[in-house]
Coordinates of C-alpha atoms and ligand atoms in Angstrom, one line a residue:
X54 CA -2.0 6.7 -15.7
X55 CA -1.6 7.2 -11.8
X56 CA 0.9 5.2 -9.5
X57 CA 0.2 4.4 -5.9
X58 CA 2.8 3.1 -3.8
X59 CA 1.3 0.1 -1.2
X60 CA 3.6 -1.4 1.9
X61 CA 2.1 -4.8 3.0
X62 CA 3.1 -4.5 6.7
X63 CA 4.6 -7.5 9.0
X64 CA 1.2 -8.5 10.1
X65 CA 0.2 -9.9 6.8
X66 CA 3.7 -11.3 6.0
X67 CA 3.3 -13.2 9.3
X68 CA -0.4 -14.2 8.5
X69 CA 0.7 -15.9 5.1
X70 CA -1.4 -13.1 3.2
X71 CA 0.9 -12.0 0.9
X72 CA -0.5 -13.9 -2.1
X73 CA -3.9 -12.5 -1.3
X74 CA -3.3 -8.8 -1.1
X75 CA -1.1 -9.4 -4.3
X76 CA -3.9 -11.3 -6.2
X77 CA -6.6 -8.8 -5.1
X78 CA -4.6 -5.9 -7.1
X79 CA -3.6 -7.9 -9.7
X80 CA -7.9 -9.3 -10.4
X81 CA -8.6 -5.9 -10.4
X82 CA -6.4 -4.9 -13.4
X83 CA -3.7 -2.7 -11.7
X84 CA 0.0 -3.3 -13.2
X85 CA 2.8 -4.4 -11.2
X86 CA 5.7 -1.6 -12.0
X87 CA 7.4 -1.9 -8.0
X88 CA 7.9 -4.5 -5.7
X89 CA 10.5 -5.4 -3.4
X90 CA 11.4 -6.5 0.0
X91 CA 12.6 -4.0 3.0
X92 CA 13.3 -4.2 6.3
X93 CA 12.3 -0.6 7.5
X94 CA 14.3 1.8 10.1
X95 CA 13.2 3.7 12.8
X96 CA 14.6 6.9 10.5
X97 CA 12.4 6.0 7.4
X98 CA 9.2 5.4 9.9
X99 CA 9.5 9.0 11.4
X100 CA 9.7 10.4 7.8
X101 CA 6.6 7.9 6.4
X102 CA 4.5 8.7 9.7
X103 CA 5.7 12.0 10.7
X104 CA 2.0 13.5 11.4
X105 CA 2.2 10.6 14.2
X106 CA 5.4 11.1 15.3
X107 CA 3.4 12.9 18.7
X108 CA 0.8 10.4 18.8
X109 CA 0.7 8.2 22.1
X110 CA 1.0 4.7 20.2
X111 CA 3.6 5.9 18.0
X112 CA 5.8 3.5 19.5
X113 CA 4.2 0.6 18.8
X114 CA 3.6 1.5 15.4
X115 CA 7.4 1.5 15.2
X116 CA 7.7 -1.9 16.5
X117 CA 4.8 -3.3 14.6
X118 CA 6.3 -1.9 11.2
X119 CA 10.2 -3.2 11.9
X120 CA 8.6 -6.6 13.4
X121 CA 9.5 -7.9 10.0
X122 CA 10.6 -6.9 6.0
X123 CA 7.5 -5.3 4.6
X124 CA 6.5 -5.6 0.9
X125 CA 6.7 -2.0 -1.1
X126 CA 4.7 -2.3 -4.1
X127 CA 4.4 0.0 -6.8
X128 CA 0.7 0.1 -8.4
X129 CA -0.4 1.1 -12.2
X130 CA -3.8 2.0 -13.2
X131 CA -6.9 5.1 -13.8
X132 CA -7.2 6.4 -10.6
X133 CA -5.1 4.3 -8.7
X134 CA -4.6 6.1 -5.7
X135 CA -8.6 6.4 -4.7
X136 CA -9.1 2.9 -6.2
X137 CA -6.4 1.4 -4.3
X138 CA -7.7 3.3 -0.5
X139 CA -10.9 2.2 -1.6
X140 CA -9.6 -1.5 -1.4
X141 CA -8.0 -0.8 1.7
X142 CA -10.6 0.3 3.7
X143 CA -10.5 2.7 6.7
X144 CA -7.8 2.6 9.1
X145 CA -9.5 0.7 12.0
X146 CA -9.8 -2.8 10.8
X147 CA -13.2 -3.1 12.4
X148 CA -14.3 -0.6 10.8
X149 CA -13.5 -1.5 7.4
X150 CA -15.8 -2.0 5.0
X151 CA -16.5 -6.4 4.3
X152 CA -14.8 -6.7 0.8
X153 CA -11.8 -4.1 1.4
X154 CA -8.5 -5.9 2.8
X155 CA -8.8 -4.6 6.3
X156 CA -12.7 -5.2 6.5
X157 CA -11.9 -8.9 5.4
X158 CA -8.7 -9.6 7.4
X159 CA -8.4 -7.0 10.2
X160 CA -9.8 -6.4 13.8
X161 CA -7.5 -4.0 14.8
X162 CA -6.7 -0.2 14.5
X163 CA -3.1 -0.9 14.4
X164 CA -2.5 -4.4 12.7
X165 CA -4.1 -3.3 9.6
X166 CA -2.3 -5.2 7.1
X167 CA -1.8 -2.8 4.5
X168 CA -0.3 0.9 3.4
X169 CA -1.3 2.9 0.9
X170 CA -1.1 6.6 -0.4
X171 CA -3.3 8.6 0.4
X172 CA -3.3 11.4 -1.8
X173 CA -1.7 11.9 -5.7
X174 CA 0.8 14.1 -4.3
X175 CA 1.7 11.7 -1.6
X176 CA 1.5 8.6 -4.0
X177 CA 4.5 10.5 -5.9
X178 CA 6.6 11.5 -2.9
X179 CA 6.1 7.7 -1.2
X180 CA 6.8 6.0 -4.4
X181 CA 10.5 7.8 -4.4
X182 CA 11.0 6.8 -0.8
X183 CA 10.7 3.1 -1.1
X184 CA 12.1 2.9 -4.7
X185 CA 14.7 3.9 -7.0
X186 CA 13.7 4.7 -10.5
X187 CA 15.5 2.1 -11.8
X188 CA 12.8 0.1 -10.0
X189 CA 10.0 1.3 -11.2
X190 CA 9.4 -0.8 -14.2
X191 CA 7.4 0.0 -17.6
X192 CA 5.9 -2.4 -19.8
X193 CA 2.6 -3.1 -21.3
X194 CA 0.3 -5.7 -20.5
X195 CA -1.3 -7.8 -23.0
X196 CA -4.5 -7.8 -21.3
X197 CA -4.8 -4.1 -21.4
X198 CA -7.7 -3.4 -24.3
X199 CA -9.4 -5.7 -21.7
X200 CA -8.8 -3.3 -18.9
X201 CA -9.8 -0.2 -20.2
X202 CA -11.0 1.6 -23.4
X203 CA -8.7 4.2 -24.7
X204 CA -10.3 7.1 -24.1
X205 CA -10.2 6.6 -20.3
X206 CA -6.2 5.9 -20.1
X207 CA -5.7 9.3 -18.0
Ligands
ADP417 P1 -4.0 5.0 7.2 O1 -3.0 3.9 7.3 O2 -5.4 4.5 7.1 O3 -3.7 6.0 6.1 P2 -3.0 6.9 9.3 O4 -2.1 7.5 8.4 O5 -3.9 7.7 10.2 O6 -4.0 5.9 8.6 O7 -2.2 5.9 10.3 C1 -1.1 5.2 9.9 C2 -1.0 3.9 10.6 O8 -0.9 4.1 12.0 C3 -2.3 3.1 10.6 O9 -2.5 2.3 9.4 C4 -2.3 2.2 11.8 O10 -1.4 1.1 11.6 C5 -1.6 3.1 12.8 N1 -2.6 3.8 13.6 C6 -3.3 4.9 13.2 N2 -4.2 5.3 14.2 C7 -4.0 4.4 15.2 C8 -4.5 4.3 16.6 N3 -5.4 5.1 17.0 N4 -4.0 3.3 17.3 C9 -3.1 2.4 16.9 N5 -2.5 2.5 15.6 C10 -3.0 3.5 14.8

């Protein structure tokens, strides 16, 4: 089954909105196997954004993403990582999509609540970054047969 690594960024932590990006991943049937609390540094930002690094507002971005600790989470499921964007929403908040997490709580390009991987390949490489692998956790849910059939566990 896919991973997907999500960052819930220091806008939600300082809207209370933790519990509600958690919950909406969790109602949907992904399993929890990362999550943690980390302040981020300017040298991991440059690395996690470099393709905007150039960009004009690459400064705030900066300061809006060390404002606070972020929450890294570390997502479980078939076809997580186009599941999980699809959640998100597109990048501009007013955009987004009503029902994703930036169409619901977001008016903004930049104070979008929410990371997540954008690719397989990327999913893998961002997952290393914010954990370790012995913090990447396997176990099975109980719930599972309930999830998925069998024959669709890719
Ligand atoms: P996404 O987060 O949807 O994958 P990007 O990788 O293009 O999008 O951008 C990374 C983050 O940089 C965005 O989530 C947003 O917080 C910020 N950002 C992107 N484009 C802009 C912009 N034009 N103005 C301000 N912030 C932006």
């Amino acid at each position: 089954m896919q991973k997907t690594l999500v960052l819930i960024k220091p806008g939600a932590i300082q809207r209370e909105l933790i519990g509600e990006v958690l919950k909406r991943f969790e109602n949907k049937g992904f399993r929890i196997c990362g999550l943690k609390m980390i302040h981020l540094t300017e040298d991991i930002l440059r690395v996690h954004y470099a393709h905007l690094v150039e960009r004009p507002f690459f400064a705030r971005i900066l300061r809006s993403m060390m404002a606070t600790p972020v929450i890294a989470l570390c997502l479980e499921g078939v076809e997580a990582v186009k599941v999980v964007r699809d959640m998100i929403g597109v990048t501009n908040g007013r955009e987004a999509q009503a029902g994703t997490i930036r169409g619901d709580f977001s008016l903004s390009n930049q104070e979008n609540m929410i990371h997540a991987s954008d690719s397989v390949e990327n999913a893998a490489i961002e997952i290393k970054r914010f954990f370790l692998d012995n913090e990447i956790f396997s176990y099975t849910k109980v719930n599972q047969n309930y999830i998925n059939y069998s024959d669709e566990l890719i």
